[in-house]
Coordinates of C-alpha atoms in Angstrom, one line a residue:
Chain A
X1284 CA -56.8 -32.4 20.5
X1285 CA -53.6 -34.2 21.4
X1286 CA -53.5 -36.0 17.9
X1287 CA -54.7 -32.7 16.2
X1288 CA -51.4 -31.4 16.8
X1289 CA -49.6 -34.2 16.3
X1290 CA -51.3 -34.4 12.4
X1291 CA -50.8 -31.2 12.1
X1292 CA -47.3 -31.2 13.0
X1293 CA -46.7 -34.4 10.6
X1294 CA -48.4 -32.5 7.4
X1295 CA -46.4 -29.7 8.7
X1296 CA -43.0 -31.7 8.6
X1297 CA -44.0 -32.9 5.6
X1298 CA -44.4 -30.2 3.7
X1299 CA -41.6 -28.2 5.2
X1300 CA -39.9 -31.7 3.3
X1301 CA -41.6 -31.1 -0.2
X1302 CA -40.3 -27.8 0.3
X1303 CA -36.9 -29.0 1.1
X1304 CA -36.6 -31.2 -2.0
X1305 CA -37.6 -28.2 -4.4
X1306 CA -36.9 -28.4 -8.1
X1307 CA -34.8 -25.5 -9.0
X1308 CA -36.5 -24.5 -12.1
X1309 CA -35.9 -21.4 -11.8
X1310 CA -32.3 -20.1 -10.5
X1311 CA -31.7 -16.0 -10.4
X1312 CA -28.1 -15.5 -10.7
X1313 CA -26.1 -12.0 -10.1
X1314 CA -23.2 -11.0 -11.4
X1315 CA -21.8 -7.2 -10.9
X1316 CA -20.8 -5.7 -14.2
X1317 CA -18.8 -4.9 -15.7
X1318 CA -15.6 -6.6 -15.4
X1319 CA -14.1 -7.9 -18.5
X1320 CA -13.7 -10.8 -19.3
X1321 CA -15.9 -12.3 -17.2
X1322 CA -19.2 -9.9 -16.9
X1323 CA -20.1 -7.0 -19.5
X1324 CA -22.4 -5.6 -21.8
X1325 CA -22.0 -5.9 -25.4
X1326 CA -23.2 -2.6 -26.8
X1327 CA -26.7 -4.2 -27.9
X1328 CA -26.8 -4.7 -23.6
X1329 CA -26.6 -8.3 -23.5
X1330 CA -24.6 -9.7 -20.9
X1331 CA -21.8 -11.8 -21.9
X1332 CA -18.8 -12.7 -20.3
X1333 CA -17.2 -16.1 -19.4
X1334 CA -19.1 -16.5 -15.9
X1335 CA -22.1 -15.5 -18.1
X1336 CA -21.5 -18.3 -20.7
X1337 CA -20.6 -20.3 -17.9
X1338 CA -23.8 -19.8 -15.7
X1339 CA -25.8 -20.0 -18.9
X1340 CA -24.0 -24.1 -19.9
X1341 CA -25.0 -24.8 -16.2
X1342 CA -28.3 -24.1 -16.1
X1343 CA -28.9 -25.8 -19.6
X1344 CA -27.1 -28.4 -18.0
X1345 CA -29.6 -28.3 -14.8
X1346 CA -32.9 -27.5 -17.0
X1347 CA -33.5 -24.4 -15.3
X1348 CA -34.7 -21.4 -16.4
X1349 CA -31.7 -18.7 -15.7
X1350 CA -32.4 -15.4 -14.8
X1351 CA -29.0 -13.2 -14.9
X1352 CA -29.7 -10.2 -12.4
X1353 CA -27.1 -7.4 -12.3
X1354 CA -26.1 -6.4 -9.0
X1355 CA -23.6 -4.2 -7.5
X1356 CA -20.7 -5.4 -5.3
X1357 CA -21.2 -4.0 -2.1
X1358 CA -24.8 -5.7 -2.4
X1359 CA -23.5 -8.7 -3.3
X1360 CA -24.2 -10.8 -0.2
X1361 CA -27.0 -8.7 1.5
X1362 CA -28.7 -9.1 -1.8
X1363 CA -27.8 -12.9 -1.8
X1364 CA -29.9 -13.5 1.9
X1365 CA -32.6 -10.9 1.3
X1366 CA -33.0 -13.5 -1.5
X1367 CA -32.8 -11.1 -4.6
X1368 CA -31.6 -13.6 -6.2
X1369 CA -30.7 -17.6 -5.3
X1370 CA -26.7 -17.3 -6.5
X1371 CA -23.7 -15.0 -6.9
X1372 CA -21.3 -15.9 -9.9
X1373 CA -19.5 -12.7 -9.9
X1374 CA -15.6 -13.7 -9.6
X1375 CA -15.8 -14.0 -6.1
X1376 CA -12.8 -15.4 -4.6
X1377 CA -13.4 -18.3 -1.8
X1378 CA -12.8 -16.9 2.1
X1379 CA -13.1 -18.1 5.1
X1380 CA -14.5 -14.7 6.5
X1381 CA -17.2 -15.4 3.6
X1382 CA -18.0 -18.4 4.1
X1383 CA -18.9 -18.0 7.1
X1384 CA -21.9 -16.1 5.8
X1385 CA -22.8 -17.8 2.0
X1386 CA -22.2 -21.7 1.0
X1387 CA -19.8 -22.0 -1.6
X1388 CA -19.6 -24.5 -4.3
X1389 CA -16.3 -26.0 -5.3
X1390 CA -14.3 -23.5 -7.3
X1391 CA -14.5 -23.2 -11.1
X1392 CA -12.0 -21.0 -11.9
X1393 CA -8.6 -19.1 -10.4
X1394 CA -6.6 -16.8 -12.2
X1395 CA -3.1 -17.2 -11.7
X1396 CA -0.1 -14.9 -10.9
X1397 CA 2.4 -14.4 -13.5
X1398 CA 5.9 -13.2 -13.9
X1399 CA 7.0 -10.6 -15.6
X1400 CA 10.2 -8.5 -16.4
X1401 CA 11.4 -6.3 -19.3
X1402 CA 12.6 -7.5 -22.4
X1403 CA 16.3 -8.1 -21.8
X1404 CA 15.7 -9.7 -18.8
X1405 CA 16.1 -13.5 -19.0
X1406 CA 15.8 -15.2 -15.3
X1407 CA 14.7 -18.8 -14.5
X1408 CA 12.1 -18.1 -11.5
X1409 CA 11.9 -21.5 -10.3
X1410 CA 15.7 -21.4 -10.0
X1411 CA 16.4 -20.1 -6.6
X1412 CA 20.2 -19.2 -7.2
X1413 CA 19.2 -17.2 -10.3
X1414 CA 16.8 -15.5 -8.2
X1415 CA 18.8 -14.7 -5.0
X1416 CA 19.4 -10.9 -4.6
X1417 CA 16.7 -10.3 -7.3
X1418 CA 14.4 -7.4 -6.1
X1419 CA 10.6 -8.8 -7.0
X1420 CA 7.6 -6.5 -7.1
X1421 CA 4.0 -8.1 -5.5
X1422 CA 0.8 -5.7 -4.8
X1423 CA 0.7 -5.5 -0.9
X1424 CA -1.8 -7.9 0.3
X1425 CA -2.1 -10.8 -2.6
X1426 CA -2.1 -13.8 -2.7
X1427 CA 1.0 -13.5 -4.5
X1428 CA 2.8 -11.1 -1.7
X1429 CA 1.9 -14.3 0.5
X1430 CA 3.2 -16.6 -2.0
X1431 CA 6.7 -14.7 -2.4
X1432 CA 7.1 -14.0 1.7
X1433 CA 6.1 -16.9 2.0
X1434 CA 8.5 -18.9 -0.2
X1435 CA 11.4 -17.1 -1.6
X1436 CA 11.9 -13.9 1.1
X1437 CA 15.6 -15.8 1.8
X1438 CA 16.5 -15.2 -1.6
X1439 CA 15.2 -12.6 -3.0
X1440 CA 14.3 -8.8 -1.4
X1441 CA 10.0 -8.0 -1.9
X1442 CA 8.7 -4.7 -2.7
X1443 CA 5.3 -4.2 -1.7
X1444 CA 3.2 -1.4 -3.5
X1445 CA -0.4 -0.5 -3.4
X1446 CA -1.1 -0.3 -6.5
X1447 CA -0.1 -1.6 -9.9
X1448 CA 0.4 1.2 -11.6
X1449 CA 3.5 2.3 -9.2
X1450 CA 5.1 -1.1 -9.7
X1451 CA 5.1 -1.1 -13.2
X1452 CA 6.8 2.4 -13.0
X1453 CA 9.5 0.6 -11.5
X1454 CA 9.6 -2.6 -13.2
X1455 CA 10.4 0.4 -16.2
X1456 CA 13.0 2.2 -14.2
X1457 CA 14.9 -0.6 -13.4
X1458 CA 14.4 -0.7 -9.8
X1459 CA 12.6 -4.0 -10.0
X1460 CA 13.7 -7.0 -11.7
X1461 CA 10.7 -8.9 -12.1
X1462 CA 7.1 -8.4 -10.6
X1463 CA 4.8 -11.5 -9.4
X1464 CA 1.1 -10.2 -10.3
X1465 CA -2.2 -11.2 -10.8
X1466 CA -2.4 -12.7 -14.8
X1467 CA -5.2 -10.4 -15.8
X1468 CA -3.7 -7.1 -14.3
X1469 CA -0.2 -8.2 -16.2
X1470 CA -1.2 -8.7 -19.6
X1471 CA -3.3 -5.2 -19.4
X1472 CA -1.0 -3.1 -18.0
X1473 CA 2.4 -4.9 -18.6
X1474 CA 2.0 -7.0 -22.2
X1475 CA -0.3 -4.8 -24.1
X1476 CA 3.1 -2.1 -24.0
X1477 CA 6.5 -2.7 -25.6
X1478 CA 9.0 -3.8 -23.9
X1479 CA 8.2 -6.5 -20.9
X1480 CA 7.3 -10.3 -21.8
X1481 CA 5.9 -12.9 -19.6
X1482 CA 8.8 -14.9 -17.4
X1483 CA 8.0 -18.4 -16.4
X1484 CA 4.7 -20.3 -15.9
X1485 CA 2.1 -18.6 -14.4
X1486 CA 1.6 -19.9 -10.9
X1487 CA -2.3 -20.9 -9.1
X1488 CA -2.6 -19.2 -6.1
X1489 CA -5.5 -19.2 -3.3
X1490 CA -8.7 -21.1 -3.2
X1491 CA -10.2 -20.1 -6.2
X1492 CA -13.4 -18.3 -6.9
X1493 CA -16.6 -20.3 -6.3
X1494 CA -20.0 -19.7 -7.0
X1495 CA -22.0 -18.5 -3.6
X1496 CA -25.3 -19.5 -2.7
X1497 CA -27.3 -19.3 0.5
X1498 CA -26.1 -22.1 3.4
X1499 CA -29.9 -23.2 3.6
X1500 CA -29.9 -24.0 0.1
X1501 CA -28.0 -27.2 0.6
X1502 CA -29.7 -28.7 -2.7
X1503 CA -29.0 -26.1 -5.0
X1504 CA -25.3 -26.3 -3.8
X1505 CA -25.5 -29.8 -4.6
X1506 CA -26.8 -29.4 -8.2
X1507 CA -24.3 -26.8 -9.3
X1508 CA -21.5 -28.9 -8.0
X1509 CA -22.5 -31.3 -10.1
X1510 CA -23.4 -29.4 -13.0
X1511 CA -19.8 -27.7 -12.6
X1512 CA -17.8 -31.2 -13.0
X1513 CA -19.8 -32.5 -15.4
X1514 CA -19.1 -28.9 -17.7
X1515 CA -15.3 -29.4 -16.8
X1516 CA -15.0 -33.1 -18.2
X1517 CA -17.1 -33.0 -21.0
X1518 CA -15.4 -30.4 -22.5
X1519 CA -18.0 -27.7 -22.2
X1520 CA -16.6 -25.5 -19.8
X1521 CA -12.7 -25.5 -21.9
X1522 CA -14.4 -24.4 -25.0
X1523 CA -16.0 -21.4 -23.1
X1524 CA -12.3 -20.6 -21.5
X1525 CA -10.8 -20.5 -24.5
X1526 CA -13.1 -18.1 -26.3
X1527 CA -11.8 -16.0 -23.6
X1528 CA -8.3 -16.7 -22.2
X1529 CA -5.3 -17.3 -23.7
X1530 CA -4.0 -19.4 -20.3
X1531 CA -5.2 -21.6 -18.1
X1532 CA -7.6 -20.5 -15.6
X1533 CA -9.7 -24.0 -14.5
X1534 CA -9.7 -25.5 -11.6
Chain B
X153 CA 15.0 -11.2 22.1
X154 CA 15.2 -12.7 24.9
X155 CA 13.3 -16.4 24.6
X156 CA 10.5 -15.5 27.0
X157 CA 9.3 -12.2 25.4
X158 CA 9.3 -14.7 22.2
X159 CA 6.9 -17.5 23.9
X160 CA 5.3 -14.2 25.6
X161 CA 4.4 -12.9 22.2
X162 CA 3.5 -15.6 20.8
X163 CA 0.7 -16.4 22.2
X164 CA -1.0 -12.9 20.8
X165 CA -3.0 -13.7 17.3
X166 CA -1.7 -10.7 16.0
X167 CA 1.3 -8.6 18.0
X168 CA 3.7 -11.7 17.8
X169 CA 7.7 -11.7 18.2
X170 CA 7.7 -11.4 13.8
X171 CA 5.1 -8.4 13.9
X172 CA 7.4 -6.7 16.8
X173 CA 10.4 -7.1 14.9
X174 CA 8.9 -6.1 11.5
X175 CA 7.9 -2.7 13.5
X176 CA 11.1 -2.4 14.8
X177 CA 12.6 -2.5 11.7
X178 CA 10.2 0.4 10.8
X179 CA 10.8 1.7 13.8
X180 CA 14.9 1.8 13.3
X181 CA 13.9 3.3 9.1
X182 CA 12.0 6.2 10.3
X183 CA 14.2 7.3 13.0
X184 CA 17.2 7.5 10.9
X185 CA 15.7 8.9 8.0
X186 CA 14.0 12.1 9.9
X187 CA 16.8 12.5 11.9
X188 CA 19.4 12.5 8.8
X189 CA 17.2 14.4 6.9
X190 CA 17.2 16.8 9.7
X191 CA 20.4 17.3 10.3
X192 CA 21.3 17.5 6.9
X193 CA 18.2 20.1 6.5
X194 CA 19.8 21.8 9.2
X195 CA 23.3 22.6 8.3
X196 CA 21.8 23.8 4.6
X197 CA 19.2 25.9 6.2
X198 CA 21.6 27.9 8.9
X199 CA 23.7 29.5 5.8
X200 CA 20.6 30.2 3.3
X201 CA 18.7 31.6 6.2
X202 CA 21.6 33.8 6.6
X203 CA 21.9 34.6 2.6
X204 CA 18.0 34.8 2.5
X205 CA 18.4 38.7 4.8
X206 CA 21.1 39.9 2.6
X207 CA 19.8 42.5 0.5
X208 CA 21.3 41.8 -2.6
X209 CA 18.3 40.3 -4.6
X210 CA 20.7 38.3 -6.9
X211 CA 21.7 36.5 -3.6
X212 CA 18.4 36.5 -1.5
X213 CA 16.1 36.2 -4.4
X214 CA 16.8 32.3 -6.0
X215 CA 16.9 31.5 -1.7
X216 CA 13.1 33.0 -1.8
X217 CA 12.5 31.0 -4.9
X218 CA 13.7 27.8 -3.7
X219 CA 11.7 28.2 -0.1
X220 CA 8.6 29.3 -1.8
X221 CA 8.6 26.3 -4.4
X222 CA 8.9 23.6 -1.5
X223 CA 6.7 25.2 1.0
X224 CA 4.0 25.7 -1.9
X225 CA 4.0 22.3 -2.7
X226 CA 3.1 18.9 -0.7
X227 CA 5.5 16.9 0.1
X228 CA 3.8 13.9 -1.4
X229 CA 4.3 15.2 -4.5
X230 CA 7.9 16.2 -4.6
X231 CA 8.8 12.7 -3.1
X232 CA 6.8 11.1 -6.1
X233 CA 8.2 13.2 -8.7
X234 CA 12.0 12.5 -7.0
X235 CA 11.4 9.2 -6.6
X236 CA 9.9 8.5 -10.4
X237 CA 10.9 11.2 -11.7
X238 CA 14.7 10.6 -11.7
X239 CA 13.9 6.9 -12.7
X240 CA 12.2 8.6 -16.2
X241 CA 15.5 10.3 -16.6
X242 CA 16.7 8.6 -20.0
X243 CA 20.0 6.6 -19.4
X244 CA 20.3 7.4 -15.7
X245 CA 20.3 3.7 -15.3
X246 CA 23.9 3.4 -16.5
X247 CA 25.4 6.4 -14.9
X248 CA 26.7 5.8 -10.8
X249 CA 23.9 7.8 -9.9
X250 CA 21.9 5.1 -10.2
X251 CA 23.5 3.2 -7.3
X252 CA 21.8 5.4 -5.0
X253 CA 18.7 6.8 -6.4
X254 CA 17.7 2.8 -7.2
X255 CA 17.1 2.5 -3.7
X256 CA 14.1 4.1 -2.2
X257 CA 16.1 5.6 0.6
X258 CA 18.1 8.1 -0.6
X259 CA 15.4 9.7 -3.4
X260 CA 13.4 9.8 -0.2
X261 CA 15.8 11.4 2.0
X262 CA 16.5 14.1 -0.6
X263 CA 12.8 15.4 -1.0
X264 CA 12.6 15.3 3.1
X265 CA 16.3 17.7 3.2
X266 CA 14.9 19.7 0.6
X267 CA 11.6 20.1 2.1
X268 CA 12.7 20.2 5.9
X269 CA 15.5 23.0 4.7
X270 CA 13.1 25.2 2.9
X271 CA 11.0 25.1 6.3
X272 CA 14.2 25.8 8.5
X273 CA 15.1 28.4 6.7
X274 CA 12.6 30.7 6.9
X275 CA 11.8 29.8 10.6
X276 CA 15.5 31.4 10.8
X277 CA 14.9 33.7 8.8
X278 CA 12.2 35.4 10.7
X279 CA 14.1 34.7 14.3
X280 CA 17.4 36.6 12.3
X281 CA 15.4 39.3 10.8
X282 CA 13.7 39.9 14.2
X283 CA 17.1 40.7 16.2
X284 CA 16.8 44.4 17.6
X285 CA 18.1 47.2 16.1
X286 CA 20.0 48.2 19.3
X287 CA 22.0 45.3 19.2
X288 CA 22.9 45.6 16.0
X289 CA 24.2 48.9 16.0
X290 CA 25.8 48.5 19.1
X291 CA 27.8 45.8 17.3
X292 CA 28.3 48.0 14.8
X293 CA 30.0 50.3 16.8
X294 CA 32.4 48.7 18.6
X295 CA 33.4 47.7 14.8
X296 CA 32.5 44.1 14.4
X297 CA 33.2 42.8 10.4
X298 CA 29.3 41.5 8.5
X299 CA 30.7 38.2 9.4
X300 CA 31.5 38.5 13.5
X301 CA 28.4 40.5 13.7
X302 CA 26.5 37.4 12.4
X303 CA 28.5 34.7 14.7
X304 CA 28.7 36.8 17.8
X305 CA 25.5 38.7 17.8
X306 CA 23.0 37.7 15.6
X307 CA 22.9 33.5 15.4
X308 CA 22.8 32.6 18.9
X309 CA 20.2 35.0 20.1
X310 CA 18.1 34.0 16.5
X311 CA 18.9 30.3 17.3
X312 CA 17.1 31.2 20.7
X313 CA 14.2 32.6 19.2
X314 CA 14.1 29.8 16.7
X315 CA 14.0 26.8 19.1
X316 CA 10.2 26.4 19.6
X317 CA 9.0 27.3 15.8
X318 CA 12.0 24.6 15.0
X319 CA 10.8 21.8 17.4
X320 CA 7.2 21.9 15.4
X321 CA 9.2 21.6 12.4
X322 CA 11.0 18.6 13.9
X323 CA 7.5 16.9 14.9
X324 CA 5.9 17.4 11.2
X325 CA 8.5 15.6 9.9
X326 CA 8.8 12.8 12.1
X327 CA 5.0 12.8 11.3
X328 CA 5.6 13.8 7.5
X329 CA 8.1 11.0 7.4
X330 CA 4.8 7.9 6.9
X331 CA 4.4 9.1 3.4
X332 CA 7.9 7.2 2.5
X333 CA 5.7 4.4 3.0
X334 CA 4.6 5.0 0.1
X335 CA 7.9 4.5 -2.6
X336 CA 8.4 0.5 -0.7
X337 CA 10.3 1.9 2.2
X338 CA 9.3 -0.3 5.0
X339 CA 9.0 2.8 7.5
X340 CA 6.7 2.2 10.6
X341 CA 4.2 3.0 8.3
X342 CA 5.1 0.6 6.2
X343 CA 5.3 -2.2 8.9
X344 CA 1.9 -1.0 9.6
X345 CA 0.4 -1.2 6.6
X346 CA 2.2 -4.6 5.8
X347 CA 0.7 -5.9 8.9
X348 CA -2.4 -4.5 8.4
X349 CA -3.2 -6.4 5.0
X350 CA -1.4 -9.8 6.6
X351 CA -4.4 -10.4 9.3
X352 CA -6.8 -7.8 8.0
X353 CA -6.8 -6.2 11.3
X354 CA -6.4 -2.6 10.4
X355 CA -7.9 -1.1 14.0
X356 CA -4.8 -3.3 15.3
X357 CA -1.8 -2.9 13.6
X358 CA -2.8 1.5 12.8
X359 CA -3.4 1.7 16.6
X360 CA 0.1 0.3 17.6
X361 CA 1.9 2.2 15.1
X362 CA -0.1 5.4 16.1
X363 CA 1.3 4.8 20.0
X364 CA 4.3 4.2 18.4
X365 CA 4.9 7.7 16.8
X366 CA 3.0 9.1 19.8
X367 CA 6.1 7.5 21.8
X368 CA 8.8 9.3 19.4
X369 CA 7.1 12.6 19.1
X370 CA 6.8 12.9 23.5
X371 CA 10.7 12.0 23.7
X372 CA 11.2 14.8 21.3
X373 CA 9.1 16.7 23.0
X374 CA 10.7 16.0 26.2
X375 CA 14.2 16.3 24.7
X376 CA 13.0 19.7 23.4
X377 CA 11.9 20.9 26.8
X378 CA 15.2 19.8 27.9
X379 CA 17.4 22.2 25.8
X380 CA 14.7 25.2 26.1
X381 CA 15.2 25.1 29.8
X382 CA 19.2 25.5 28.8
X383 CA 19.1 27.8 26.6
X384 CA 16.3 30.2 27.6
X385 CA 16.9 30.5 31.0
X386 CA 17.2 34.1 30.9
X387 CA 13.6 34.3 30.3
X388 CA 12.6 32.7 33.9
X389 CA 11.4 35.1 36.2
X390 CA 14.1 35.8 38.6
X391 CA 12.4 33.7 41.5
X392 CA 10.5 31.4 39.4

């Protein structure tokens, strides 16, 4: 009876192993659309999108079959353990209070925060005596309101708004003199109107986004890392950027 | 601060000697802008409430109009529409009225006078308007002018019958004041909020802020009880 168990147990251990070492032939992937550029419809419904194109070059890359499953936010990691679906490539920024609940790989992309001011502004940012007693705009809560505070609230005086909208009104009225947002949320509601240009380089802020899996899936983790520097270095993963972006988002 | 409070505060996670000071700040910005917009409030309301029971409509009438636009609209609104408003105002920037209304302060303290004035002055109204006849004509009689009628008779018994009506007021716009938060003025709600999206603690940093008005509104209270007892001691009952 004794070596019953013991067989049993060993067939047992061995097959929780053969599970263990699955092939993922088959990875379900969930993104929450839209959110331009990097998940939406076309109007025929296809998704596209640069995560999309992304997730797409990695599993050709991997040999798996991809299934792209469209999931709302909220659901996002309840979905993720009930095991809807096996990863989450849906822009979702790297945090500790997150990871405490999904495995994330390393990060494939970050959007950085950019400068901008009017169009008869002309100010060096990096130049911290140009900068002193400049009033600079940051949305309450970024990474870039940490980056300013943290960095330049000697020099310069930060106004913290809640949303963008309101700081752009004053960027316009002259009450700001230059406002330290996300890239994205610049160019649409700052550069697509007359009047304000881009200041400076755009600066990489925060850990990045990453693509979150479950912890237990410790192998799958492992193949999309690798998948994910092998897209960056051959080349693969700058051609999809570019189709999209006009500035550097990689990392 | 004295060093120990520091290392005392410092070992909190959140509540630490920078998060104290930050709602002290806020603390020091909302008690001088209620209190200046109240006492500026004030000294407009006493005269309008005074023009606002003359009879002549051409005097009482744009008083009505003014008090019945501010009290018919939030004050959310009128602070947004000072605030942006006057910034939309095409070449404003170059003019010296820009030195003030670029800062967030003084557009704010404007829409509290106006508001807190309009308020005042109908809480005066009413306490003027309900001054008895009697006394009135009595005053009239011994041959008082409009004017000493007014200053003898009619303000200090009305600023009497105003006091409790106007220590409400006085509490709804200490409480009113948190929507300056919302043009960048670092008010205690501001600190708050600030605080709030630093350590993602919002139970925390509300919570303090909340004791914190709570604290301002019972020494107005108390402050209010104070100058009641003064000046409504004729009302006690005689062995009370």
């Amino acid at each position: 009876m004794k070596k019953l168990i013991i067989a049993a147990s060993c067939a047992l251990a061995m097959a929780a192993g053969a599970v263990q070492a699955k092939e993922w032939k088959e990875i379900r992937i969930a993104f929450d659309v839209p959110y331009e550029p990097f998940e939406f419809k076309k109007p025929n419904g296809e998704l596209t999108g640069f995560e999309v194109e992304l997730a797409e070059a990695m599993c050709k890359d991997l040999e798996a079959k991809c299934e792209l499953v469209v999931q709302s936010w909220d659901g996002m990691i309840p979905g993720l353990l009930a095991r809807k679906f096996d990863a989450i490539m849906s822009s979702m920024s790297i945090t500790p209070e997150r990871a405490e609940k999904v495995t994330f790989s390393k990060p494939y992309y970050n959007t950085p925060g950019g400068w901008f001011a009017r169009e008869s502004v002309n100010l060096d940012v990096t130049d911290m005596d140009a900068m002193k007693g400049k009033i600079v705009g940051v949305q309450r809560g970024t990474t870039m309101d940490t980056y300013v505070t943290e960095n330049m609230s000697g020099t310069v005086s930060v106004k913290r708004y809640t949303t963008a909208d309101d700081m752009v009104l004053d960027l316009e009225g002259q009450r700001l003199d230059v406002v330290f947002v996300d890239y994205p949320v610049g160019e649409q509601t700052l550069l697509s109107r007359d009047g304000f240009k881009e200041i400076g380089e755009p600066v990489k802020l925060g850990e990045g986004v990453g693509v979150a899996m479950r912890p237990r899936d410790k192998d799958l983790a492992e193949q999309v890392n690798k998948s994910l520097d092998k897209l960056k270095s051959d080349g693969t993963y700058d051609a999809i950027m570019k189709k999209y972006f006009k500035y550097d988002i990689k990392m | 601060m004295p060093d120990f409070i520091v290392n005392w505060l410092n070992t909190n996670d959140i509540f630490t000697a920078t998060t104290m000071l930050h709602y002290w700040d806020g603390m020091v910005t909302t008690v001088q802008l209620v209190f200046l917009s109240l006492l500026i409030g004030l000294v407009v309301a006493v005269p309008l409430a005074i023009l606002r029971t003359v009879r002549n409509p051409f005097i009482s009438g744009p008083i009505w109009l003014y008090t019945y636009l501010f009290r018919g609209t939030p004050l959310l609104i009128q602070l947004y529409i000072i605030y942006y408003g006057i910034a939309q105002i095409d070449g404003i920037q170059d003019t010296f009225w820009w030195t003030i209304f670029r800062e967030p302060f003084y557009p704010a303290l404007l829409a509290f006078v106006l508001n807190t004035a309009a308020y005042t002055t109908e809480i005066l109204r009413g306490a003027i308007e309900a001054t008895p006849h009697g006394e009135i004509e009595a005053a009239k009689a011994y041959g008082m002018s409009w004017a000493r009628r007014v200053r003898r008779i009619v303000m200090p018994s009305a600023a009497r019958r105003a006091l409790q009506a106007y220590s409400n007021e006085v509490i709804f716009m200490v409480h009113a004041s948190a929507i300056a938060s919302v043009v960048t003025i670092v008010d205690l709600t501001g600190a708050a909020r600030d605080i709030y999206s630093r350590f993602y603690a919002p139970f925390d940093a509300f919570i303090a802020v909340a004791l914190m008005y709570m604290a301002l509104t019972f020494t107005i209270v108390f402050c209010f009880r104070l100058l009641e007892k003064r000046m409504l001691r004729h009302l006690k009952p005689a062995n009370g």
